[in-house]
XYZ file of C-alpha atoms in Angstrom:
602
model
C 0.000 0.000 0.000
C 1.116 3.545 -0.591
C 0.862 6.523 1.661
C -2.557 7.617 0.325
C -4.296 4.229 0.373
C -5.147 2.856 3.790
C -6.408 -0.614 4.640
C -9.893 0.717 5.438
C -11.936 -0.893 2.657
C -15.070 1.050 3.661
C -13.284 4.301 2.861
C -12.264 3.254 -0.683
C -15.144 5.117 -2.420
C -13.792 8.377 -0.977
C -10.329 7.835 -2.432
C -9.253 9.414 -5.710
C -8.239 7.183 -8.607
C -4.668 8.434 -8.295
C -4.512 6.504 -5.009
C -4.558 3.313 -7.073
C -1.618 4.275 -9.318
C 2.120 3.921 -8.947
C 2.234 7.622 -8.005
C 0.930 6.560 -4.590
C 4.016 4.400 -3.863
C 6.723 6.096 -1.797
C 10.034 6.960 -3.441
C 12.609 4.218 -2.911
C 10.005 1.801 -1.551
C 10.688 -1.908 -1.904
C 7.120 -2.241 -3.212
C 8.371 -0.760 -6.482
C 10.072 -4.098 -7.138
C 6.603 -5.599 -7.500
C 5.950 -3.161 -10.344
C 9.378 -3.961 -11.790
C 8.567 -7.685 -11.737
C 5.207 -6.960 -13.400
C 7.021 -5.280 -16.312
C 9.200 -8.344 -16.909
C 6.335 -10.821 -16.477
C 4.019 -8.917 -18.827
C 6.758 -8.624 -21.470
C 7.415 -12.371 -21.352
C 3.706 -13.250 -21.516
C 2.932 -10.853 -24.392
C 5.933 -12.036 -26.445
C 4.959 -15.662 -25.818
C 1.387 -15.021 -26.974
C 2.523 -12.984 -29.984
C 4.858 -15.746 -31.142
C 2.295 -18.509 -30.944
C -0.417 -16.328 -32.471
C 1.891 -15.453 -35.374
C 2.630 -19.162 -35.806
C -1.066 -20.090 -35.591
C -2.219 -17.478 -38.120
C 0.621 -18.443 -40.475
C -0.488 -22.076 -40.385
C -4.119 -21.049 -40.922
C -3.034 -18.951 -43.899
C -1.324 -21.964 -45.487
C -4.310 -24.196 -44.706
C -6.636 -21.657 -46.319
C -4.449 -21.623 -49.426
C -4.442 -25.424 -49.734
C -8.207 -25.688 -49.270
C -9.156 -22.791 -51.573
C -10.461 -23.174 -55.091
C -8.504 -21.599 -57.970
C -8.765 -17.807 -57.900
C -7.779 -15.521 -60.804
C -5.340 -13.492 -58.693
C -3.311 -16.651 -57.917
C -2.545 -17.127 -61.632
C -2.259 -13.456 -62.635
C 0.272 -10.661 -62.242
C -0.023 -6.951 -62.918
C 2.559 -5.527 -65.306
C 3.142 -1.765 -65.292
C 5.393 0.561 -67.300
C 4.992 -1.421 -70.510
C 7.332 0.186 -73.097
C 5.563 1.776 -76.048
C 6.428 0.399 -79.488
C 5.858 2.304 -82.702
C 3.314 0.646 -84.935
C 2.154 -1.786 -82.253
C -0.446 -1.508 -79.514
C 0.255 -2.316 -75.862
C -1.752 -5.497 -76.260
C 0.453 -6.709 -79.109
C 3.604 -5.765 -77.200
C 2.525 -7.729 -74.110
C 1.547 -10.795 -76.119
C 4.820 -10.742 -78.057
C 6.960 -10.332 -74.911
C 5.381 -13.030 -72.765
C 4.887 -15.465 -75.643
C 8.628 -15.239 -76.328
C 9.951 -15.463 -72.761
C 7.229 -17.636 -71.171
C 6.178 -19.853 -74.099
C 5.118 -22.835 -71.979
C 3.309 -21.040 -69.168
C 1.888 -17.805 -70.630
C -1.899 -18.046 -71.011
C -3.576 -14.692 -71.757
C -3.604 -10.998 -70.912
C -5.917 -8.038 -70.585
C -4.625 -4.510 -71.192
C -6.117 -1.810 -69.004
C -8.080 0.916 -70.814
C -8.342 4.572 -69.829
C -11.974 4.642 -68.680
C -12.166 7.478 -66.148
C -14.648 9.427 -68.290
C -16.720 6.281 -68.795
C -16.761 5.615 -65.046
C -18.068 9.140 -64.426
C -20.831 8.641 -67.001
C -21.858 5.337 -65.415
C -21.864 6.939 -61.978
C -24.192 9.651 -63.266
C -26.471 7.085 -64.916
C -26.704 5.096 -61.662
C -27.578 8.272 -59.766
C -30.314 9.127 -62.274
C -31.615 5.553 -62.178
C -31.965 5.709 -58.397
C -33.845 8.982 -58.696
C -36.224 7.392 -61.178
C -36.774 4.405 -58.895
C -37.496 6.697 -55.937
C -39.823 8.831 -58.074
C -41.676 5.781 -59.379
C -42.060 4.454 -55.820
C -43.426 7.757 -54.465
C -47.020 7.747 -53.256
C -47.891 11.291 -54.311
C -48.141 12.531 -57.893
C -47.120 16.004 -56.795
C -43.598 14.700 -56.190
C -43.340 13.979 -59.930
C -43.320 17.665 -60.773
C -40.493 20.046 -59.937
C -37.843 22.335 -61.341
C -35.147 20.881 -63.559
C -32.356 23.192 -62.350
C -29.802 22.975 -59.555
C -31.122 20.901 -56.591
C -34.674 21.422 -57.857
C -34.612 25.109 -56.887
C -34.140 26.733 -60.281
C -35.147 26.206 -63.887
C -38.365 25.331 -65.653
C -41.061 23.288 -63.906
C -41.314 19.881 -65.628
C -42.548 16.330 -65.190
C -39.493 14.909 -63.419
C -40.198 11.318 -64.448
C -40.189 12.183 -68.136
C -37.267 14.604 -67.663
C -35.073 12.028 -65.928
C -35.915 9.295 -68.443
C -34.828 11.470 -71.363
C -31.697 12.538 -69.504
C -30.865 8.921 -68.685
C -31.254 7.903 -72.339
C -28.816 10.630 -73.406
C -26.252 9.558 -70.790
C -26.531 5.909 -71.778
C -26.007 6.772 -75.429
C -22.843 8.565 -74.339
C -21.860 5.492 -72.292
C -22.159 3.200 -75.324
C -20.159 5.605 -77.471
C -17.466 5.926 -74.804
C -17.308 2.128 -74.388
C -16.510 1.801 -78.090
C -13.876 4.528 -77.992
C -12.232 3.049 -74.846
C -11.022 0.090 -76.915
C -8.277 2.295 -78.353
C -7.415 4.079 -75.088
C -4.870 1.596 -73.800
C -2.772 2.275 -70.707
C 0.752 0.935 -70.179
C -0.502 -1.670 -67.706
C -1.865 -5.166 -68.191
C -3.060 -8.190 -66.251
C -1.067 -11.203 -67.487
C -2.328 -14.694 -66.624
C -0.304 -17.935 -66.521
C -1.186 -21.605 -66.545
C 0.182 -22.268 -63.048
C 0.577 -20.394 -59.788
C 4.290 -21.128 -59.736
C 4.800 -19.463 -63.131
C 2.934 -16.343 -61.975
C 4.961 -16.159 -58.744
C 8.226 -16.594 -60.666
C 7.326 -13.741 -62.993
C 6.586 -11.443 -60.047
C 9.955 -11.972 -58.358
C 12.139 -11.728 -61.456
C 13.239 -8.607 -63.313
C 11.600 -8.826 -66.721
C 13.646 -6.406 -68.797
C 17.134 -4.911 -68.881
C 15.695 -1.595 -67.725
C 14.292 -2.177 -64.191
C 11.853 0.713 -64.595
C 10.070 -1.124 -67.424
C 7.946 -4.266 -67.238
C 7.480 -3.750 -63.499
C 5.514 -6.660 -62.014
C 3.436 -6.982 -58.854
C 0.796 -9.287 -57.443
C -2.630 -8.839 -59.016
C -5.616 -8.394 -56.701
C -8.765 -10.429 -57.047
C -10.974 -9.096 -59.896
C -13.677 -8.015 -57.427
C -11.034 -6.253 -55.311
C -9.579 -4.121 -58.130
C -9.790 -0.338 -57.704
C -9.887 0.962 -61.274
C -9.714 4.789 -61.097
C -5.930 5.083 -60.644
C -4.823 2.692 -63.373
C -4.742 5.521 -65.871
C -2.715 7.784 -63.574
C 0.835 8.548 -64.654
C 3.870 8.005 -62.420
C 4.097 11.770 -61.818
C 0.444 11.952 -60.780
C 0.851 9.071 -58.341
C 4.001 10.640 -56.877
C 2.272 14.012 -56.422
C -0.763 12.293 -54.904
C 1.405 10.517 -52.335
C 3.097 13.788 -51.423
C -0.251 15.559 -51.047
C -1.572 12.753 -48.825
C 1.466 12.955 -46.521
C 1.029 16.720 -46.124
C -2.725 16.345 -45.598
C -2.214 13.682 -42.897
C 0.248 15.926 -41.057
C -2.138 18.898 -41.243
C -5.052 16.781 -40.022
C -2.959 15.516 -37.102
C -1.941 19.057 -36.130
C -5.455 20.488 -36.481
C -6.869 17.667 -34.380
C -4.934 19.067 -31.426
C -7.684 21.705 -31.158
C -10.385 19.264 -29.954
C -7.753 17.561 -27.787
C -7.039 20.865 -26.028
C -10.791 21.423 -25.603
C -11.086 17.991 -24.026
C -8.179 18.613 -21.680
C -9.739 21.933 -20.699
C -12.858 20.060 -19.625
C -10.806 17.873 -17.288
C -9.553 20.889 -15.316
C -12.364 22.829 -13.640
C -10.075 25.641 -12.516
C -9.172 26.318 -16.151
C -12.851 26.344 -17.147
C -13.619 28.821 -14.361
C -10.952 31.146 -15.763
C -12.290 30.815 -19.318
C -15.969 31.059 -18.334
C -16.257 32.889 -14.977
C -20.075 33.077 -15.237
C -20.218 29.268 -14.919
C -18.339 29.233 -11.612
C -21.445 28.536 -9.508
C -22.641 25.770 -11.824
C -19.229 24.123 -11.921
C -19.136 23.947 -8.120
C -22.113 21.518 -8.091
C -20.722 18.037 -7.430
C -22.817 16.193 -10.029
C -22.060 18.729 -12.767
C -18.345 18.694 -12.052
C -18.241 14.878 -12.120
C -20.049 14.728 -15.478
C -17.886 17.456 -17.039
C -14.547 16.106 -15.852
C -15.348 12.406 -16.131
C -17.745 11.548 -18.963
C -17.947 14.640 -21.168
C -14.258 14.864 -22.287
C -14.207 11.318 -23.657
C -17.571 11.817 -25.344
C -16.442 15.017 -27.090
C -13.230 13.357 -28.256
C -15.136 10.358 -29.576
C -17.483 12.570 -31.613
C -14.518 14.231 -33.314
C -12.928 10.836 -34.004
C -15.937 9.514 -35.927
C -14.954 11.419 -39.083
C -11.278 10.358 -39.087
C -11.629 6.828 -40.642
C -13.640 8.188 -43.584
C -11.037 10.900 -44.185
C -8.196 8.363 -44.096
C -10.021 6.128 -46.591
C -10.313 9.124 -48.911
C -6.597 9.895 -48.510
C -5.593 6.290 -49.225
C -7.837 6.065 -52.285
C -5.892 8.835 -54.053
C -2.451 7.347 -53.357
C -2.504 5.098 -56.406
C -3.417 1.753 -54.865
C -4.962 -0.722 -57.288
C -6.978 -2.779 -54.783
C -9.653 -1.849 -52.266
C -7.976 -4.160 -49.730
C -4.741 -2.166 -50.129
C -6.672 1.063 -49.616
C -8.285 -0.234 -46.439
C -4.994 -1.599 -45.107
C -3.290 1.749 -45.746
C -6.170 3.603 -44.081
C -5.978 1.193 -41.127
C -2.308 2.071 -40.570
C -3.031 5.802 -40.903
C -5.930 5.672 -38.441
C -3.884 3.571 -36.014
C -0.964 5.980 -35.753
C -3.286 8.996 -35.847
C -5.213 7.483 -32.936
C -2.095 6.626 -30.934
C -0.731 10.142 -31.339
C -3.902 12.154 -30.841
C -5.589 9.980 -28.210
C -2.617 8.775 -26.216
C 0.340 11.107 -26.661
C -1.565 14.359 -27.217
C -3.658 13.779 -24.090
C -0.718 12.589 -22.020
C 1.531 15.459 -23.089
C -1.155 18.155 -23.097
C 0.012 21.402 -21.616
C 3.508 22.813 -21.765
C 5.233 19.537 -22.631
C 3.311 19.289 -25.896
C 4.671 22.606 -27.120
C 8.219 22.426 -25.775
C 9.600 20.717 -28.836
C 13.155 21.145 -27.649
C 12.505 18.529 -24.952
C 12.119 15.823 -27.594
C 15.359 16.824 -29.277
C 17.144 15.131 -26.369
C 15.937 11.506 -26.241
C 17.278 11.009 -22.705
C 14.527 13.333 -21.412
C 11.645 11.399 -22.977
C 11.405 8.626 -20.302
C 11.261 11.208 -17.505
C 8.581 13.245 -19.310
C 6.413 10.177 -19.936
C 6.966 8.945 -16.380
C 5.435 12.144 -15.034
C 2.675 12.578 -17.619
C 1.301 9.068 -18.231
C 0.196 8.130 -14.653
C -1.617 11.449 -14.307
C -3.977 10.583 -17.183
C -5.171 7.262 -15.744
C -8.550 8.741 -14.777
C -9.141 10.113 -18.274
C -8.296 6.822 -19.999
C -10.505 4.779 -17.665
C -13.383 7.091 -18.609
C -12.363 6.815 -22.265
C -12.571 3.010 -22.144
C -16.102 3.273 -20.757
C -17.367 5.950 -23.160
C -15.538 4.963 -26.330
C -15.104 1.239 -25.762
C -18.272 0.101 -24.057
C -20.591 2.576 -25.784
C -19.275 2.195 -29.341
C -19.128 -1.593 -29.078
C -22.689 -1.750 -27.781
C -23.936 0.614 -30.500
C -22.307 -1.642 -33.098
C -24.895 -4.286 -32.245
C -27.746 -1.938 -33.215
C -26.095 -0.375 -36.305
C -27.367 3.022 -35.199
C -25.716 5.019 -37.988
C -27.295 2.796 -40.676
C -30.653 2.896 -38.912
C -30.659 6.701 -38.661
C -29.504 7.203 -42.272
C -32.190 4.838 -43.610
C -34.853 6.587 -41.522
C -33.812 9.995 -42.896
C -33.741 8.689 -46.491
C -37.179 7.098 -46.340
C -39.111 9.503 -44.137
C -37.488 12.877 -44.816
C -35.813 12.632 -48.220
C -38.474 10.211 -49.545
C -35.875 7.939 -51.160
C -36.915 4.330 -51.594
C -33.935 2.344 -52.816
C -34.740 -1.344 -53.166
C -31.064 -2.242 -53.604
C -29.530 -3.353 -50.310
C -25.774 -3.690 -50.015
C -24.596 -6.046 -47.282
C -22.044 -4.181 -45.136
C -18.489 -5.384 -44.732
C -16.273 -5.252 -41.653
C -14.836 -1.709 -41.255
C -11.303 -2.926 -40.562
C -9.820 0.567 -40.936
C -11.840 1.904 -37.991
C -12.261 -1.110 -35.699
C -8.722 -2.546 -35.691
C -7.096 0.772 -34.598
C -9.617 1.121 -31.761
C -8.934 -2.398 -30.497
C -5.179 -1.881 -30.717
C -5.389 1.452 -28.873
C -7.080 -0.275 -25.940
C -4.351 -2.927 -26.095
C -1.753 -0.154 -25.823
C -3.591 1.319 -22.826
C -3.721 -2.082 -21.138
C 0.007 -2.737 -21.615
C 1.245 0.727 -20.622
C -1.038 1.054 -17.580
C -0.582 -2.558 -16.425
C 2.068 -1.571 -13.874
C 1.106 2.116 -13.565
C -2.635 1.934 -12.824
C -3.913 -1.677 -12.714
C -7.426 -0.394 -11.991
C -7.909 0.108 -15.745
C -7.621 -3.645 -16.393
C -11.155 -4.669 -15.260
C -12.652 -2.017 -17.557
C -10.567 -3.309 -20.469
C -11.547 -6.890 -19.664
C -15.230 -5.959 -19.859
C -14.579 -4.199 -23.201
C -12.840 -7.192 -24.781
C -15.430 -9.693 -23.496
C -18.218 -7.458 -24.794
C -16.403 -7.010 -28.100
C -15.921 -10.758 -28.526
C -19.617 -11.487 -28.073
C -20.845 -8.620 -30.268
C -18.366 -8.963 -33.130
C -18.798 -12.714 -33.227
C -22.475 -12.103 -33.890
C -21.717 -9.381 -36.438
C -19.232 -11.515 -38.354
C -21.564 -14.507 -38.461
C -24.906 -12.795 -39.085
C -24.404 -9.202 -40.296
C -21.194 -8.555 -42.203
C -20.125 -10.134 -45.503
C -16.473 -9.902 -46.600
C -15.845 -7.991 -49.822
C -12.422 -9.542 -50.257
C -10.221 -12.173 -48.636
C -6.666 -11.297 -47.570
C -5.729 -14.541 -45.814
C -4.674 -12.858 -42.566
C -2.517 -10.124 -44.099
C -3.650 -7.593 -41.477
C -2.102 -9.576 -38.625
C 1.427 -8.038 -38.985
C -0.156 -4.641 -38.205
C -1.480 -6.064 -34.936
C 1.869 -7.639 -34.092
C 3.841 -4.429 -34.770
C 1.398 -2.417 -32.671
C 1.832 -4.754 -29.692
C 5.632 -4.548 -30.006
C 5.383 -0.747 -30.030
C 3.193 -0.870 -26.915
C 5.749 -3.035 -25.092
C 8.629 -0.715 -25.953
C 6.581 2.295 -24.853
C 5.912 0.557 -21.527
C 9.647 -0.095 -21.116
C 10.524 3.550 -21.774
C 7.952 4.710 -19.230
C 9.217 2.143 -16.697
C 12.824 3.335 -17.091
C 11.718 6.909 -16.429
C 9.384 6.217 -13.522
C 11.812 3.971 -11.623
C 14.406 6.710 -11.977
C 12.000 9.329 -10.610
C 11.034 7.004 -7.757
C 14.660 6.865 -6.566
C 15.158 3.242 -7.643
C 18.035 3.516 -10.135
C 18.854 -0.213 -10.020
C 15.374 -1.131 -11.269
C 15.658 1.540 -13.963
C 18.989 0.115 -15.137
C 17.699 -3.464 -15.113
C 14.761 -2.412 -17.321
C 17.070 -1.109 -20.081
C 17.693 -4.576 -21.636
C 13.941 -5.179 -22.063
C 13.352 -2.948 -25.126
C 16.496 -4.388 -26.735
C 15.321 -7.952 -26.158
C 11.849 -7.052 -27.444
C 13.308 -5.640 -30.662
C 15.425 -8.777 -31.107
C 12.296 -10.894 -30.634
C 10.434 -8.767 -33.195
C 13.294 -9.117 -35.668
C 13.167 -12.910 -35.291
C 9.389 -12.964 -35.834
C 9.711 -10.833 -38.944
C 12.304 -13.200 -40.405
C 10.440 -16.322 -39.319
C 6.840 -15.466 -40.226
C 6.512 -12.227 -42.238
C 7.691 -13.702 -45.593
C 4.715 -16.100 -45.414
C 2.363 -13.094 -45.405
C 3.997 -11.544 -48.469
C 4.007 -14.559 -50.781
C 3.568 -18.315 -50.762
C 6.526 -20.687 -50.863
C 7.632 -22.725 -53.881
C 6.686 -25.855 -51.939
C 3.119 -24.637 -51.406
C 2.663 -23.398 -54.978
C 3.960 -26.558 -56.656
C 1.989 -28.791 -54.320
C -1.213 -26.907 -55.124
C -0.482 -26.922 -58.881
C 0.178 -30.688 -58.891
C -3.080 -31.374 -57.074
C -5.010 -29.598 -59.836
C -3.235 -31.111 -62.848
C -5.953 -33.735 -63.252
C -8.815 -31.477 -62.212
C -11.365 -31.452 -65.097
C -12.561 -27.940 -64.186
C -9.152 -26.275 -64.547
C -9.512 -25.968 -68.349
C -12.750 -23.978 -68.059
C -11.131 -21.876 -65.355
C -8.270 -21.005 -67.733
C -10.833 -19.918 -70.331
C -12.474 -17.566 -67.832
C -9.091 -16.019 -66.966
C -8.957 -14.344 -70.390
C -11.825 -11.985 -69.462
C -11.640 -12.057 -65.651
C -9.981 -8.634 -65.444
C -12.201 -6.641 -67.777
C -13.085 -3.252 -66.360
C -16.745 -3.458 -65.184
C -17.340 -0.075 -66.811
C -16.802 -1.701 -70.211
C -19.484 -4.294 -69.415
C -22.115 -1.863 -68.163
C -25.328 -2.644 -70.032
C -27.348 0.439 -69.114
C -30.843 0.883 -67.673
C -34.227 0.864 -69.332
C -35.595 4.254 -70.236
C -39.161 2.948 -70.418
C -41.183 4.104 -67.441
C -43.130 0.837 -67.463
C -39.972 -1.148 -66.724
C -37.913 1.429 -64.878
C -37.544 -0.743 -61.804
C -35.340 -3.325 -63.588
C -32.034 -2.783 -65.405
C -31.494 -4.131 -68.875
C -30.392 -7.732 -68.937
C -28.283 -7.326 -72.043
C -24.664 -6.255 -71.755
C -22.233 -4.814 -74.205
C -19.546 -7.355 -74.942
C -16.096 -5.939 -75.457
C -13.300 -8.041 -76.922
C -9.678 -7.664 -76.018
């Protein structure tokens, strides 16, 4: 027990939460060795669990590969920077190159077309089609008449049903014309398919031409996972886009400090009384002060955080990724580090330490700064677990955002869309939240153990709710085979090292230099362990081994369905915009799209 925490259990409700932190232990006390032992024990347990989880997920990834049916992305590679040849199209160049150098294994190819204009036209036609469906489903004839101008506020008053049908017919004529013209708008990129998985993997890992900047190969995503808009982007455009995204992420991180400062102001009543002196009497009421300092800060911060995942998805989508899974993985990493900085570090270092940049120029001062700042925020993070963790996880069960948006569409906007899209797991928003709570649990394990029961309730609640959501609500849009696990592993390693740095600083401040010195090897050993895991397991998440590929190929040599699968590979990577068949302009059949499609040959 420390000096502030007596053995009177009946008096515990009157104690502050700081009484249950390491700050309550006397300087130089032998009880600090208990906390020191907890650091070593937790490090050993977490590393043990990480190793066996990495091993387990790796084995599941291989098992999934062996049990899976043939997928187009297993036999296909993406080739970029195809050199232009005078008098020959990109398609002819690709066929000539791979037929010459891969005569036994080359199967087919599909050259990407520049279809950004076509995609915009199809997007407009889908928007008009939905309007027509909503208008046809309306119960009142008066909703059929309105102004044809901007947002229905300007222009001539017309019969909207007839107006939209004619407009849709014009757009679809433009779509058909653009589909025909897209055949000649080739881009220097192509999906090249092979007869075996081993041949495709070999082509990915070998330099194809003398010039390494030409015939650049990479793994092809699944056809349903392809993100088409950035295929037509030049190298310069992709480079500029990446630079813009980096600057935008930095600006967003800096600007987000404003709500963080507001939140920290709510946790200090004396500061609020200075800012708003007319609220002094109200702030002195016990119930009001408890709500403002305990629940309200976390709630305000959570409201600001709701928009961050959507912004990060938008940033990642303009970076030049060619797969939606890559976009979501990139957004997941962005949201994770944004959350760690703005939720953990910005709150912990709020005040003068956040603005004294010169402190961080000397790394030896960082442990001491964190040792002082982190224990003082235990109360805030316990409240954050309750408000953000318990509340958001419980609301996930009811899908409140979807429920509210559907209610507004149907009852206020009068939009009746019969098409229902099954939602997918929002990895980019949920994984960072789970990992943040893991970081809080690891760092506060020896500083303020009182946070652990709240985290245990969160994870038990999350297991029950997300198990139901995964089984009965969500449907995966793509399958990555566990590729997001390395993000989880790296985050846990970072959390351990952060705990070690804090422990070094706090044992030094508590006049226990021996414990501080004995903690120094821990981050080094943790980094060595992480390096071993990366060498042992990470290559399995990047590509499959020759042993696995050849074993799978041999199993399918006598499969009678493999020949028909090879035939489908030739058209598996056609841009969906080139296959768009349009919608009926007849008001009698406006509810159903045309069944016919426009076939486009390579």
